[in-house]
CSV table of N, CA and C in Angstrom, one decimal:
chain,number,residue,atom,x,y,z
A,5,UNK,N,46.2,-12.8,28.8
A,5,UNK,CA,46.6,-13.5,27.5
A,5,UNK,C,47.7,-12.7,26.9
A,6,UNK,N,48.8,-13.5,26.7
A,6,UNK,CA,49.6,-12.9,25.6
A,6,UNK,C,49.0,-12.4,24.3
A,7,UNK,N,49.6,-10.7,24.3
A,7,UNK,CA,49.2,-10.0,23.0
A,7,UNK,C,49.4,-10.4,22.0
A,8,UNK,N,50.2,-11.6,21.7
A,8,UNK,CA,50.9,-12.2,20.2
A,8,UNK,C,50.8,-13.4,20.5
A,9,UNK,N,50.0,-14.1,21.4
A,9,UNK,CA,49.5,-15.4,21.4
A,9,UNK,C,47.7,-15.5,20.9
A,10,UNK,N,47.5,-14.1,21.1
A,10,UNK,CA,46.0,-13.5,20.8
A,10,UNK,C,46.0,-13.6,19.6
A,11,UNK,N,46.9,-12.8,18.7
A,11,UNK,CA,47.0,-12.7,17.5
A,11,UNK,C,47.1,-13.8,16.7
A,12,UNK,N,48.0,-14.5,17.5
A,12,UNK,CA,47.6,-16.0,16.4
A,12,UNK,C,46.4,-16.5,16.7
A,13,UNK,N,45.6,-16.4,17.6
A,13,UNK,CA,44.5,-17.2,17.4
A,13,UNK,C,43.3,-16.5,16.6
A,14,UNK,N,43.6,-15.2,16.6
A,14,UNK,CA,42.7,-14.7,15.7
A,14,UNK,C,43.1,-15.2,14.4
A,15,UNK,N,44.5,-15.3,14.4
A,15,UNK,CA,44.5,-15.5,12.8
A,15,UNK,C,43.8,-17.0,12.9
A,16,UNK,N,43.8,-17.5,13.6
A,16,UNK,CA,43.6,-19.6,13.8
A,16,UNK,C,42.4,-19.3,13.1
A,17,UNK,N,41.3,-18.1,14.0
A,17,UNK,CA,40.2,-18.6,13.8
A,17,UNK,C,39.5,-17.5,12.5
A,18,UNK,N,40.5,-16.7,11.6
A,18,UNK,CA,40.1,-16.3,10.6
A,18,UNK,C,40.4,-17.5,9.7
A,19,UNK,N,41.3,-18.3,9.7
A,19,UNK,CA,41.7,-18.9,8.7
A,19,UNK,C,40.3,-20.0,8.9
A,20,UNK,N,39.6,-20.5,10.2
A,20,UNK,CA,38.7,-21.3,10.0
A,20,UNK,C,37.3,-20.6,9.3
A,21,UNK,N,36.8,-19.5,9.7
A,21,UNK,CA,35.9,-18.7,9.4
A,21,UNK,C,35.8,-18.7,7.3
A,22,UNK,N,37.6,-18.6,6.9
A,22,UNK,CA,37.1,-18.8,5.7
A,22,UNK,C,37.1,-20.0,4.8
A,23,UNK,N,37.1,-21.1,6.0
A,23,UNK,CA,36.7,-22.6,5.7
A,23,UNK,C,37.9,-23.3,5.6
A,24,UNK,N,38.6,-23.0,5.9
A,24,UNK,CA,40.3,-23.9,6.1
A,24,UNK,C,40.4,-24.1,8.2
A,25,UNK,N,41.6,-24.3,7.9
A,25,UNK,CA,42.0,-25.2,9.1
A,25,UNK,C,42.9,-24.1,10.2
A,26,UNK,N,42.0,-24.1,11.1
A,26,UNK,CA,42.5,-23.2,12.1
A,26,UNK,C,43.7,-23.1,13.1
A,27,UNK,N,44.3,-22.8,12.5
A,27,UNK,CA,46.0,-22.7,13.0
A,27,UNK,C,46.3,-21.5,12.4
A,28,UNK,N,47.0,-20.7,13.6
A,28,UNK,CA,47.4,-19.1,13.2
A,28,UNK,C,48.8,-19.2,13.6
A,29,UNK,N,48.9,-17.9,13.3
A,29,UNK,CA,50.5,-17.6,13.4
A,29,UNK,C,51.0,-16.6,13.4
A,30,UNK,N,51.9,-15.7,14.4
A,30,UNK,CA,52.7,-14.6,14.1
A,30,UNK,C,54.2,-14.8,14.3
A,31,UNK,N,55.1,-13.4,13.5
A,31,UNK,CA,56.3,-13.2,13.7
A,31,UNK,C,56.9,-12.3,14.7
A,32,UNK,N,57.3,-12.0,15.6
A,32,UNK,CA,57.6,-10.9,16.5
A,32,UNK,C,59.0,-10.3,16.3
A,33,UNK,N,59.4,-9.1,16.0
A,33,UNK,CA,60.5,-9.0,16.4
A,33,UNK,C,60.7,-7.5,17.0
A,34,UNK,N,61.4,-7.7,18.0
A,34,UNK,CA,61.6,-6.4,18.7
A,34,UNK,C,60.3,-5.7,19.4
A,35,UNK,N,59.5,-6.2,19.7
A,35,UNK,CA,58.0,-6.6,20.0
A,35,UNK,C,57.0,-5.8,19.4
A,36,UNK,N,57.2,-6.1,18.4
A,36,UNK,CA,56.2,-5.6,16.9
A,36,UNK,C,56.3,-7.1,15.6
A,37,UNK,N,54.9,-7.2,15.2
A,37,UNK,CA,54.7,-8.4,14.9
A,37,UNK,C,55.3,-7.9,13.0
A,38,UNK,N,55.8,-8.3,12.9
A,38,UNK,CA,56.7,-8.5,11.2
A,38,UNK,C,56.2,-9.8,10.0
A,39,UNK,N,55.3,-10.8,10.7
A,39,UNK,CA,54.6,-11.6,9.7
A,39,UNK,C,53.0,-12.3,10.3
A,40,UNK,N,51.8,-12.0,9.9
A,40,UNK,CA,51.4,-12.7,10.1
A,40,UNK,C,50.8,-14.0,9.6
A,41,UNK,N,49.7,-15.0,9.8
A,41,UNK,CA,49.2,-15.6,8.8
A,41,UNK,C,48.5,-16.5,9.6
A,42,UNK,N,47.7,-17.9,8.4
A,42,UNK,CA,47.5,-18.7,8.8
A,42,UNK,C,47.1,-19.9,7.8
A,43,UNK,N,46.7,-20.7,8.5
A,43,UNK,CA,46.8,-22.1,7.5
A,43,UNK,C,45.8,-21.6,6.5
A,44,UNK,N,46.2,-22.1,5.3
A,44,UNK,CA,45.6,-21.6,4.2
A,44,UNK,C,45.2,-22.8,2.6
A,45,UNK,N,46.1,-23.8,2.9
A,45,UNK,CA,46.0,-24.8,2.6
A,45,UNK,C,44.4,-24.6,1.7
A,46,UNK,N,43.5,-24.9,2.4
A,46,UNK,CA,42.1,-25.0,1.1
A,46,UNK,C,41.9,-23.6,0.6
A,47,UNK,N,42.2,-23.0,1.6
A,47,UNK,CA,41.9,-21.6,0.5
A,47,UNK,C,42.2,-21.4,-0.3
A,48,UNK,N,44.0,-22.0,-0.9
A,48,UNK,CA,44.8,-21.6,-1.8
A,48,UNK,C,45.1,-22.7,-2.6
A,49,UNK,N,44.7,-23.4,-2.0
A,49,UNK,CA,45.1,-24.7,-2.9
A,49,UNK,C,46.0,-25.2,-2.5
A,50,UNK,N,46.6,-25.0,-2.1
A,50,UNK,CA,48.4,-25.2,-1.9
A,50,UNK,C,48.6,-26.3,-0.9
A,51,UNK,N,49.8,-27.0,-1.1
A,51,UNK,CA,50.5,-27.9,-0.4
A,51,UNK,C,51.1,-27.3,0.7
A,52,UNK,N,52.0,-26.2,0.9
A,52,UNK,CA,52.6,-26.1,2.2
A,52,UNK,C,52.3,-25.2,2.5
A,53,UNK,N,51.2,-24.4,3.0
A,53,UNK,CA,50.9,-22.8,3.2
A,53,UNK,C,50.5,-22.9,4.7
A,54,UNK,N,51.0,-23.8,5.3
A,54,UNK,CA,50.3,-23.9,7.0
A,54,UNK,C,50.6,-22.8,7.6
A,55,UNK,N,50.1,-22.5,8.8
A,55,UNK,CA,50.0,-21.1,9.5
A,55,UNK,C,51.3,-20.4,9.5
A,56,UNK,N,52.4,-21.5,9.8
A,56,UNK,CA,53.9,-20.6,10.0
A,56,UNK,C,54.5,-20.3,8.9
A,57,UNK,N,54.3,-20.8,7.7
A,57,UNK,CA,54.9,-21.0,6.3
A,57,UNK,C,53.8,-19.6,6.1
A,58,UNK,N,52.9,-19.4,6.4
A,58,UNK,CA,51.9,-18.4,5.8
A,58,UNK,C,52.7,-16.8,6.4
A,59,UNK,N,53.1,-17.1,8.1
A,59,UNK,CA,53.1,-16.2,8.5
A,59,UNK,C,54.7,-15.2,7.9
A,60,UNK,N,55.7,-16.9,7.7
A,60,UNK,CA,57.1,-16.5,6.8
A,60,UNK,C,57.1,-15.2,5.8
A,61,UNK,N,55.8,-16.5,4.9
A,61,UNK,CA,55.6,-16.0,3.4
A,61,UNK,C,55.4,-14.6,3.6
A,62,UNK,N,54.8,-13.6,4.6
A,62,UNK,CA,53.6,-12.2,5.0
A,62,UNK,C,54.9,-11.3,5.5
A,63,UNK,N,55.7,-12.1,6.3
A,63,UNK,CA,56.8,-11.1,6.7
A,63,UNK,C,57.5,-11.0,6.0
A,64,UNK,N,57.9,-11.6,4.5
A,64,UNK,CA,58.7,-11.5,3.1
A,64,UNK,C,60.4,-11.7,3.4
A,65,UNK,N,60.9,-11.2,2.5
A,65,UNK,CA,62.3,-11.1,2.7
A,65,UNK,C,62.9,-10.4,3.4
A,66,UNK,N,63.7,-10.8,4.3
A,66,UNK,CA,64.2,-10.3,5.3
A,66,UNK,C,65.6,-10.4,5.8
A,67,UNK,N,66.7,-9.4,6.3
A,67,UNK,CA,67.9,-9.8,6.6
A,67,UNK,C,68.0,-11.1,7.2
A,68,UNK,N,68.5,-12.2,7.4
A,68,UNK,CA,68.7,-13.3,8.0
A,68,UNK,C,69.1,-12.8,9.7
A,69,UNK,N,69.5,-11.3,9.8
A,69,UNK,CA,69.5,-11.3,11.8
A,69,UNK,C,68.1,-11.0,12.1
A,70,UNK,N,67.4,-10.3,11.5
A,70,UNK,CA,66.1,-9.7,11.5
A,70,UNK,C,65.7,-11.1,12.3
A,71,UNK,N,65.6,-12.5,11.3
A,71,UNK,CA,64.6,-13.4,11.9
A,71,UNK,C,65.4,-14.2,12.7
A,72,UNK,N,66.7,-14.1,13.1
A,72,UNK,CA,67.5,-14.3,14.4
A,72,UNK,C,67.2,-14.2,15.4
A,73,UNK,N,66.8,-12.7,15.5
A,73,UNK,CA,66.2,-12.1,16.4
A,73,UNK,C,64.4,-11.9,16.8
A,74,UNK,N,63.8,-13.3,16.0
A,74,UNK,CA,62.6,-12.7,16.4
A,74,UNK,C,62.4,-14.1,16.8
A,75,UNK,N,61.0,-13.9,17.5
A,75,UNK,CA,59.7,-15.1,18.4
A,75,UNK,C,59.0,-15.7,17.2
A,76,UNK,N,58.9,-17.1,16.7
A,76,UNK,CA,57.2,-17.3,16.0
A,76,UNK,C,56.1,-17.7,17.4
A,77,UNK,N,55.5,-17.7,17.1
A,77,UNK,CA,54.4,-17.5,18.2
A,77,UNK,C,53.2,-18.7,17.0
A,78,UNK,N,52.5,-19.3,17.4
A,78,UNK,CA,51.5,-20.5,16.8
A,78,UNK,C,51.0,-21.4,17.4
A,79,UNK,N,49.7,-21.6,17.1
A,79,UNK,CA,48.6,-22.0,18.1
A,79,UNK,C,48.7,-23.2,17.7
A,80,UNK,N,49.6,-23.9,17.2
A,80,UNK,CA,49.5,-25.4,17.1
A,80,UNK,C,51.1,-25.8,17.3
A,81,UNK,N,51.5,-26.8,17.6
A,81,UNK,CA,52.7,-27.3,17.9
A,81,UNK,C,53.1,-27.4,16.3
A,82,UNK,N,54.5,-27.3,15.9
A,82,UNK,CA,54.8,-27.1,14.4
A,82,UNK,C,55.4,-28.1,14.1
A,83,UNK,N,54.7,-28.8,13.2
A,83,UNK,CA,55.2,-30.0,12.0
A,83,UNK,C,56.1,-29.8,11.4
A,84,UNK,N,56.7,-30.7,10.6
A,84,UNK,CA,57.9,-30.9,10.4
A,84,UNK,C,58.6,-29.5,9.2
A,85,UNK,N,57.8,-29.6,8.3
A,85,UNK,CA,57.8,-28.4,7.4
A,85,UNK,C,58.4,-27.2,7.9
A,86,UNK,N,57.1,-27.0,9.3
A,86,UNK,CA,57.2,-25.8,9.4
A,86,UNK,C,58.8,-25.8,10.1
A,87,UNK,N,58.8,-26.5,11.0
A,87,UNK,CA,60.1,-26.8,11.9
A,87,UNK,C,61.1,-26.4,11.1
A,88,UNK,N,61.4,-27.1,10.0
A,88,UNK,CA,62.6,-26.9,9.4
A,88,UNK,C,62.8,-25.7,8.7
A,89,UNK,N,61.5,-25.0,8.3
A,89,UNK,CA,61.6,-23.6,7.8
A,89,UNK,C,62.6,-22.7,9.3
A,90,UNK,N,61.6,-22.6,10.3
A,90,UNK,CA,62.2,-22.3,12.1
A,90,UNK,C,63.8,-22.3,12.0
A,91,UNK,N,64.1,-23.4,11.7
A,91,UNK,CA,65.8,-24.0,12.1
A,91,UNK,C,66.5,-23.0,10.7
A,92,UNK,N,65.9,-23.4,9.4
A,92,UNK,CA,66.3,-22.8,8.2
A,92,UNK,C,66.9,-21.3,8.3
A,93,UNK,N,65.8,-20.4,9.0
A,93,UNK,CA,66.2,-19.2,9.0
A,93,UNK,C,66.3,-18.9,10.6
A,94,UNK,N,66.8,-20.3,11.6
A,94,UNK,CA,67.5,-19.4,12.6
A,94,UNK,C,66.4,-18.6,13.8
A,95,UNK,N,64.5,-19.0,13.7
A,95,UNK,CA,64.5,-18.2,14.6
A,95,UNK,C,64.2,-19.1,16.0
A,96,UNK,N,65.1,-18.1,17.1
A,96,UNK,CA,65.6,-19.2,18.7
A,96,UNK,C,64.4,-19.3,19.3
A,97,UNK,N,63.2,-18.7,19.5
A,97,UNK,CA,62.3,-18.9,20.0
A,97,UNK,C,60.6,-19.4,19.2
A,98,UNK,N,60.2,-20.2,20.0
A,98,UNK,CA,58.9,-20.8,19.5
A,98,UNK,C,58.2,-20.9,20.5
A,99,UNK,N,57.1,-20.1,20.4
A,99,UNK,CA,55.7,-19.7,21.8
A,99,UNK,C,54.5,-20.9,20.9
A,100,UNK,N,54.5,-21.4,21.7
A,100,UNK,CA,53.1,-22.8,21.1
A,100,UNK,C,52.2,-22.9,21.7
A,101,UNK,N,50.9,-22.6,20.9
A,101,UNK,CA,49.9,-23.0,21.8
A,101,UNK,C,49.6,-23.6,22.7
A,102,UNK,N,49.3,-25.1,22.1
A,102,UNK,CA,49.2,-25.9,22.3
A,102,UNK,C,49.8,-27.6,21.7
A,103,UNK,N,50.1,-28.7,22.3
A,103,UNK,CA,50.6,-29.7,22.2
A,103,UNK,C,49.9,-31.1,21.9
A,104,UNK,N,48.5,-30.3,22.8
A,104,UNK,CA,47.7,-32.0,23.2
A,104,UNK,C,47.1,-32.7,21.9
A,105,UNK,N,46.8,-31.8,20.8
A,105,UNK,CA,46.2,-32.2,19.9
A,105,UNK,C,47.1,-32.9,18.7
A,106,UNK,N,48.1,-32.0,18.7
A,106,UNK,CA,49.5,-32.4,17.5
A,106,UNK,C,50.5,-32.3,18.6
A,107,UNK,N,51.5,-32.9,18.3
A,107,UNK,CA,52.7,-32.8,18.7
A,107,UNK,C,53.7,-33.2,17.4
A,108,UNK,N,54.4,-32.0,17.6
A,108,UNK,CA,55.0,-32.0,16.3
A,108,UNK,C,56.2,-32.1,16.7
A,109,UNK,N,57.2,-30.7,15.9
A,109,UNK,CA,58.8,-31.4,16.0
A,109,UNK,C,59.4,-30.5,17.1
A,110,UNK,N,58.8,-30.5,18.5
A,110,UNK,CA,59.5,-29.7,19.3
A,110,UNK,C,60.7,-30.4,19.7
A,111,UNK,N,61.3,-31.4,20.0
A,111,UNK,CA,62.3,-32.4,20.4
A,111,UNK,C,63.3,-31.9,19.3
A,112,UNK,N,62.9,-32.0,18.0
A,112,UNK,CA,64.0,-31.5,16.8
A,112,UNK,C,64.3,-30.5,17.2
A,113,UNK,N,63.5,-29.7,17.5
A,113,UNK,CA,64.0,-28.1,17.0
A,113,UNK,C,64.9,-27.4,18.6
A,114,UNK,N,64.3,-28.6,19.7
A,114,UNK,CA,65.2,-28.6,20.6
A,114,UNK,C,66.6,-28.6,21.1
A,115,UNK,N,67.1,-29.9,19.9
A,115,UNK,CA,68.4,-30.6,19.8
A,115,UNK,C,68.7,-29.5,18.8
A,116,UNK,N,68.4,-28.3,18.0
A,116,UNK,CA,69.1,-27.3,17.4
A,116,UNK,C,69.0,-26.0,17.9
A,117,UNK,N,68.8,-26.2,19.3
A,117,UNK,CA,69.2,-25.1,20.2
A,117,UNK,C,68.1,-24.2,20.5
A,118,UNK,N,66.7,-24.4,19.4
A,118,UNK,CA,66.1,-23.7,19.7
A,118,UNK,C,64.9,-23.5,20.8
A,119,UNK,N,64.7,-22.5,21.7
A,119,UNK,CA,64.0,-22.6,23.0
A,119,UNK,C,62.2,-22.9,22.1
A,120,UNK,N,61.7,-23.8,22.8
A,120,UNK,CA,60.0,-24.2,22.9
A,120,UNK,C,59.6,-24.0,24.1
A,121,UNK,N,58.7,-22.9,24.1
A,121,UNK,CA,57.4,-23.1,25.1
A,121,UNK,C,56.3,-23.2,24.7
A,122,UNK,N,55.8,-24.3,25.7
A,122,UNK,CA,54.5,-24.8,25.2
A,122,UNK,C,53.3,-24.4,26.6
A,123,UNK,N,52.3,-23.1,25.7
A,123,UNK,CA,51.8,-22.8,26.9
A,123,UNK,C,50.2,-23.6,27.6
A,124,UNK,N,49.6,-24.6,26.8
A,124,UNK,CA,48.6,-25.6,26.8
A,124,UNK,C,47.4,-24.7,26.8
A,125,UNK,N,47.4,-23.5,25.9
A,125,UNK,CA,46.1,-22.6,25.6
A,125,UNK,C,44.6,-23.6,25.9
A,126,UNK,N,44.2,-23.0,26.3
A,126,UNK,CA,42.9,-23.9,26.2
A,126,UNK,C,41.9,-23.2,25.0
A,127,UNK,N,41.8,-22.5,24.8
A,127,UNK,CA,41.7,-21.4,23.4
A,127,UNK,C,41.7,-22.5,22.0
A,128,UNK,N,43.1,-22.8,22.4
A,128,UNK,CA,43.7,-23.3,21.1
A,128,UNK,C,43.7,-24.9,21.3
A,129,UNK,N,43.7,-25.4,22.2
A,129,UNK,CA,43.2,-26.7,22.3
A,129,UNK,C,41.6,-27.2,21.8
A,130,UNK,N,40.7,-26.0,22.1
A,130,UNK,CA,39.5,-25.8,21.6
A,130,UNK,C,38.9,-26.1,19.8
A,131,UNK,N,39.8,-24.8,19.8
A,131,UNK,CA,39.7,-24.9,18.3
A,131,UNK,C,40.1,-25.9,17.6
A,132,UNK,N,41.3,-26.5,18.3
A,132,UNK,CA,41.9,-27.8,17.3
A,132,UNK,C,40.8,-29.2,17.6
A,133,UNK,N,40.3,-29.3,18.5
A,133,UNK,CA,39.6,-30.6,18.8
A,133,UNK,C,38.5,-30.4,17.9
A,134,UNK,N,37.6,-29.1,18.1
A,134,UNK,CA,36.2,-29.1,17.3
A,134,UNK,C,36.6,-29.1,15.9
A,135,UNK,N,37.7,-28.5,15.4
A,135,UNK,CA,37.8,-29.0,14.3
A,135,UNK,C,38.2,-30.4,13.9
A,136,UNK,N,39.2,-30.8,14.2
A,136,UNK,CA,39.2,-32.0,14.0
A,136,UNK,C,38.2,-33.2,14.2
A,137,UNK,N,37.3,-33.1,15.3
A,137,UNK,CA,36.2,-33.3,15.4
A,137,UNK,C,35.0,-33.7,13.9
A,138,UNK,N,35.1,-32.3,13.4
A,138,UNK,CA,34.0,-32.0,12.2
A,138,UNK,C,34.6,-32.2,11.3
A,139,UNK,N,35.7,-32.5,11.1
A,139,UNK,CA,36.3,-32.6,9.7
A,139,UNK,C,38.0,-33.4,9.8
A,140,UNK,N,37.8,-34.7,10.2
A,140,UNK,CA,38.7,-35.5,10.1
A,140,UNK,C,39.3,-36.1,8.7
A,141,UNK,N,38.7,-36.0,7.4
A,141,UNK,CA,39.6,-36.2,6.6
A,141,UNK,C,40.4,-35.4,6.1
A,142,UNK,N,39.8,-33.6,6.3
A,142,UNK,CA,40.3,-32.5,5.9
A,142,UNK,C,42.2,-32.5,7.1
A,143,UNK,N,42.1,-32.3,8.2
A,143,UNK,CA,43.2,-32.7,9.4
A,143,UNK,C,43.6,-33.6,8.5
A,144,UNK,N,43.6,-34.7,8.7
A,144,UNK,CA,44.4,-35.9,8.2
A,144,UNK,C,45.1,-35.5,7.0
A,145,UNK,N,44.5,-35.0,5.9
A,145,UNK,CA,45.0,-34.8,4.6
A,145,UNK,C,46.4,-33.2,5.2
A,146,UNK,N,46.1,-32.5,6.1
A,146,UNK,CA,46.9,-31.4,6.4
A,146,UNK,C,48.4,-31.9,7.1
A,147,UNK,N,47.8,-33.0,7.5
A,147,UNK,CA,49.4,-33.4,8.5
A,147,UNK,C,49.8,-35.0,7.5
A,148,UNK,N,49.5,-35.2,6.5
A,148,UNK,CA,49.9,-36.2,5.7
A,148,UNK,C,49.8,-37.5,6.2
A,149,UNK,N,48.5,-38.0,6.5
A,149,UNK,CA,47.9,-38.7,6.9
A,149,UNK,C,47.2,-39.4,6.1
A,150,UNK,N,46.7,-40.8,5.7
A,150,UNK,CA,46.1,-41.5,4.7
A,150,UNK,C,44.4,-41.2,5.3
């Protein structure tokens, strides 16, 4: 297992442990992790604090080559939000979990040059099904869903 594909899933499955929605996230650069996080959404109340937005927010401010030059790494394929945050500051690489459960905006973020691998974790396909599973209004309300 990738060492920063690990990491996000730990963060996946701290962020479920404290009763939110299990999707993690790291930042890599120069192969040392610079943000981490995770969906945070109920814990915080908040509207856009998903795992990559979480992981942004943790790495803080940063020269715009800094996150040029780095990997996000996230156990869920990344929605639109997060996507555009990705493109916003420029970072070329995205390591993804998994696909089968969400499929977000890899095709966007493709047509703006940036490389997606999607590695089909079974880890993380795990976690996303049982949760969604047990708590289908709570998902639905996360990805803006009626």
């Amino acid at each position: 297992m990738d060492p920063f594909m690990q990491a996000a899933i730990d963060e996946a499955r701290l962020g479920r442990a404290e009763g939110g929605i299990p999707i993690g996230s790291v930042i890599v650069h120069e192969g040392r992790i610079i943000g981490r996080g995770h969906n945070r959404r109920v814990q915080q109340g908040s509207a856009i604090l998903h795992g990559e937005m979480d992981a942004l927010e943790n790495a803080g401010r940063l020269p715009a080559r800094i996150y040029k030059a780095s990997v996000i790494y996230t156990t869920l394929s990344p929605c639109p939000m997060c996507s555009g945050a990705i493109a916003l500051y420029g970072i070329p690489t995205v390591v993804v979990g998994e696909n089968q459960t969400f499929m977000g905006e890899e095709d966007w973020l493709r047509s703006r040059g940036v490389s997606v691998k999607v590695l089909q974790d079974e880890t993380c396909v795990h976690l996303m099904r049982d949760f969604i599973a047990a708590e289908p209004q709570l998902w639905n309300e996360d990805i803006g869903e009626p």
